[in-house]
Tab-separated table of C-alpha atoms in Angstrom:
chain	number	residue	atom	x	y	z
A	42	UNK	CA	-44.031	-27.856	-2.518
A	43	UNK	CA	-45.213	-26.000	0.559
A	44	UNK	CA	-45.628	-22.229	0.791
A	45	UNK	CA	-42.456	-21.670	2.845
A	46	UNK	CA	-40.330	-23.530	0.266
A	47	UNK	CA	-41.892	-21.512	-2.524
A	48	UNK	CA	-41.002	-18.235	-0.787
A	49	UNK	CA	-37.404	-19.372	-0.323
A	50	UNK	CA	-37.023	-19.552	-4.136
A	51	UNK	CA	-37.556	-15.786	-4.059
A	52	UNK	CA	-35.149	-15.221	-1.122
A	53	UNK	CA	-37.992	-14.651	1.318
A	54	UNK	CA	-37.182	-16.309	4.632
A	55	UNK	CA	-39.021	-16.233	7.934
A	56	UNK	CA	-38.980	-18.096	11.220
A	57	UNK	CA	-42.319	-19.499	12.344
A	58	UNK	CA	-41.315	-19.989	15.942
A	59	UNK	CA	-39.008	-17.002	16.365
A	60	UNK	CA	-39.260	-15.401	19.805
A	61	UNK	CA	-41.272	-12.206	19.993
A	62	UNK	CA	-39.199	-9.200	21.155
A	63	UNK	CA	-39.966	-8.325	24.786
A	64	UNK	CA	-41.247	-4.827	23.985
A	65	UNK	CA	-43.739	-6.289	21.485
A	66	UNK	CA	-44.729	-9.020	23.955
A	67	UNK	CA	-45.432	-6.325	26.568
A	68	UNK	CA	-47.507	-4.337	24.074
A	69	UNK	CA	-49.559	-7.440	23.201
A	70	UNK	CA	-50.215	-8.250	26.862
A	71	UNK	CA	-51.310	-4.634	27.468
A	72	UNK	CA	-53.772	-4.904	24.591
A	73	UNK	CA	-55.184	-8.150	25.988
A	74	UNK	CA	-55.800	-6.761	29.473
A	75	UNK	CA	-59.450	-6.119	30.294
A	76	UNK	CA	-60.321	-2.431	30.193
A	77	UNK	CA	-62.465	-0.553	32.653
A	78	UNK	CA	-63.918	1.734	29.980
A	79	UNK	CA	-64.513	0.947	26.320
A	80	UNK	CA	-63.359	3.369	23.651
A	81	UNK	CA	-66.048	5.254	21.696
A	82	UNK	CA	-65.264	3.124	18.624
A	83	UNK	CA	-65.573	-0.112	20.623
A	84	UNK	CA	-68.956	1.031	21.961
A	85	UNK	CA	-70.105	1.878	18.428
A	86	UNK	CA	-69.014	-1.533	17.126
A	87	UNK	CA	-70.825	-3.275	19.987
A	88	UNK	CA	-74.011	-1.313	19.224
A	89	UNK	CA	-73.809	-2.225	15.536
A	90	UNK	CA	-73.286	-5.987	16.049
A	91	UNK	CA	-77.032	-6.827	15.999
A	92	UNK	CA	-77.421	-4.975	12.678
A	93	UNK	CA	-74.601	-6.869	10.953
A	94	UNK	CA	-76.409	-9.795	9.345
A	95	UNK	CA	-73.550	-10.989	7.171
A	96	UNK	CA	-69.788	-11.045	7.061
A	97	UNK	CA	-69.760	-8.077	4.669
A	98	UNK	CA	-72.026	-6.091	7.026
A	99	UNK	CA	-69.529	-6.755	9.818
A	100	UNK	CA	-66.629	-5.655	7.628
A	101	UNK	CA	-68.517	-2.472	6.710
A	102	UNK	CA	-69.016	-1.658	10.422
A	103	UNK	CA	-65.344	-2.279	11.215
A	104	UNK	CA	-64.174	-0.360	8.159
A	105	UNK	CA	-66.100	2.729	9.236
A	106	UNK	CA	-64.448	2.938	12.656
A	107	UNK	CA	-61.032	1.352	12.120
A	108	UNK	CA	-59.868	2.729	8.773
A	109	UNK	CA	-59.023	6.281	7.752
A	110	UNK	CA	-61.714	8.485	6.293
A	111	UNK	CA	-60.599	9.435	2.765
A	112	UNK	CA	-60.860	12.936	1.270
A	113	UNK	CA	-63.987	11.938	-0.662
A	114	UNK	CA	-65.758	11.342	2.658
A	115	UNK	CA	-64.548	14.528	4.326
A	116	UNK	CA	-61.487	12.897	5.848
A	117	UNK	CA	-57.790	13.364	5.223
A	118	UNK	CA	-57.054	15.803	2.384
A	119	UNK	CA	-55.330	14.335	-0.690
A	120	UNK	CA	-55.735	10.773	0.653
A	121	UNK	CA	-58.044	8.248	-0.948
A	122	UNK	CA	-58.999	4.616	-0.497
A	123	UNK	CA	-59.119	2.017	-3.255
A	124	UNK	CA	-61.065	-1.226	-2.861
A	125	UNK	CA	-59.345	-4.394	-4.088
A	126	UNK	CA	-56.620	-2.611	-6.080
A	127	UNK	CA	-54.475	-4.631	-8.461
A	128	UNK	CA	-50.852	-4.290	-7.380
A	129	UNK	CA	-48.142	-4.326	-10.025
A	130	UNK	CA	-46.144	-7.580	-10.200
A	131	UNK	CA	-43.151	-5.451	-11.268
A	132	UNK	CA	-42.325	-4.916	-7.581
A	133	UNK	CA	-42.458	-8.618	-6.639
A	134	UNK	CA	-39.122	-10.223	-5.747
A	135	UNK	CA	-37.213	-11.862	-8.592
A	136	UNK	CA	-36.619	-15.602	-8.571
A	137	UNK	CA	-33.148	-16.500	-7.311
A	138	UNK	CA	-33.171	-20.075	-8.548
A	139	UNK	CA	-33.579	-21.788	-11.909
A	140	UNK	CA	-36.471	-23.842	-10.488
A	141	UNK	CA	-38.223	-20.700	-9.323
A	142	UNK	CA	-38.345	-19.481	-12.916
A	143	UNK	CA	-41.257	-21.877	-13.405
A	144	UNK	CA	-42.867	-21.084	-10.043
A	145	UNK	CA	-45.102	-18.036	-9.820
A	146	UNK	CA	-45.313	-15.810	-6.786
A	147	UNK	CA	-48.862	-14.515	-6.467
A	148	UNK	CA	-49.377	-10.770	-6.342
A	149	UNK	CA	-51.223	-9.724	-3.224
A	150	UNK	CA	-54.555	-7.943	-3.527
A	151	UNK	CA	-55.550	-6.084	-0.364
A	152	UNK	CA	-59.206	-5.439	0.426
A	153	UNK	CA	-58.460	-1.734	0.929
A	154	UNK	CA	-55.460	0.389	0.101
A	155	UNK	CA	-54.813	4.001	1.125
A	156	UNK	CA	-52.586	6.378	-0.794
A	157	UNK	CA	-52.434	9.789	-2.415
A	158	UNK	CA	-55.160	10.835	-4.804
A	159	UNK	CA	-54.165	11.170	-8.497
A	160	UNK	CA	-55.264	14.404	-10.184
A	161	UNK	CA	-57.318	12.479	-12.790
A	162	UNK	CA	-59.567	11.335	-9.930
A	163	UNK	CA	-59.319	14.486	-7.819
A	164	UNK	CA	-60.451	16.968	-10.479
A	165	UNK	CA	-63.879	15.435	-11.297
A	166	UNK	CA	-64.632	15.068	-7.573
A	167	UNK	CA	-63.440	18.643	-6.862
A	168	UNK	CA	-60.831	17.378	-4.426
A	169	UNK	CA	-57.244	18.506	-3.985
A	170	UNK	CA	-54.568	16.354	-5.625
A	171	UNK	CA	-51.286	15.719	-3.840
A	172	UNK	CA	-49.022	16.259	-6.822
A	173	UNK	CA	-48.792	18.397	-9.939
A	174	UNK	CA	-49.357	16.879	-13.387
A	175	UNK	CA	-45.603	17.151	-14.066
A	176	UNK	CA	-44.781	15.239	-10.870
A	177	UNK	CA	-47.387	12.600	-11.706
A	178	UNK	CA	-45.916	12.120	-15.195
A	179	UNK	CA	-42.603	11.181	-13.579
A	180	UNK	CA	-44.201	8.922	-10.945
A	181	UNK	CA	-46.398	7.078	-13.451
A	182	UNK	CA	-43.394	4.961	-14.444
A	183	UNK	CA	-43.060	3.566	-10.933
A	184	UNK	CA	-46.581	3.061	-9.605
A	185	UNK	CA	-47.507	0.094	-7.458
A	186	UNK	CA	-51.156	0.567	-8.425
A	187	UNK	CA	-52.885	2.804	-10.958
A	188	UNK	CA	-55.526	3.706	-8.362
A	189	UNK	CA	-53.309	5.684	-5.969
A	190	UNK	CA	-49.841	7.118	-5.558
A	191	UNK	CA	-47.518	5.825	-2.846
A	192	UNK	CA	-49.901	3.409	-1.086
A	193	UNK	CA	-48.983	3.673	2.589
A	194	UNK	CA	-51.580	1.481	4.287
A	195	UNK	CA	-53.364	-1.707	3.262
A	196	UNK	CA	-56.071	-3.695	5.014
A	197	UNK	CA	-56.988	-7.293	4.438
A	198	UNK	CA	-59.910	-8.753	6.338
A	199	UNK	CA	-58.926	-12.387	5.780
A	200	UNK	CA	-55.528	-13.978	5.474
A	201	UNK	CA	-54.925	-15.594	2.075
A	202	UNK	CA	-53.897	-18.909	3.649
A	203	UNK	CA	-56.685	-19.436	6.166
A	204	UNK	CA	-59.485	-17.463	4.508
A	205	UNK	CA	-61.236	-17.120	7.873
A	206	UNK	CA	-58.767	-15.154	9.977
A	207	UNK	CA	-59.534	-11.449	10.288
A	208	UNK	CA	-56.639	-8.993	10.677
């Protein structure tokens, strides 16, 4: 069974060759146009290329300039980053077919996930938590990951299918 068939058991459908909306196509072509002046982040990345001796070094350079700075690094208050968080399978789609009952849908694991800092992690680090203990006690029943509340941004440096494509 191929991956697309497997997803259909969970009512996940997608078109591989669907046309791209014109506004998105225009945005993509604007991004691909050569620029006269590089951004400060692009210049920094270019300067750091000789130092990056491995794939992980390259990821570390990109992470520094492309991802948010969490509260623990003097960045956005109440926001933190978790590396390789385990996401709860509770929020995965349910199987819609008898056959799918025996087929497992893998739970994604992003390389980085950004969300709101829980008080149990904020207090020891002397950072501000986003929610009160009472609010957290209610939310704890519905968390996608135990690391953060309401993850709003994930980053994955390689696609799970190709293992060599960077996003």
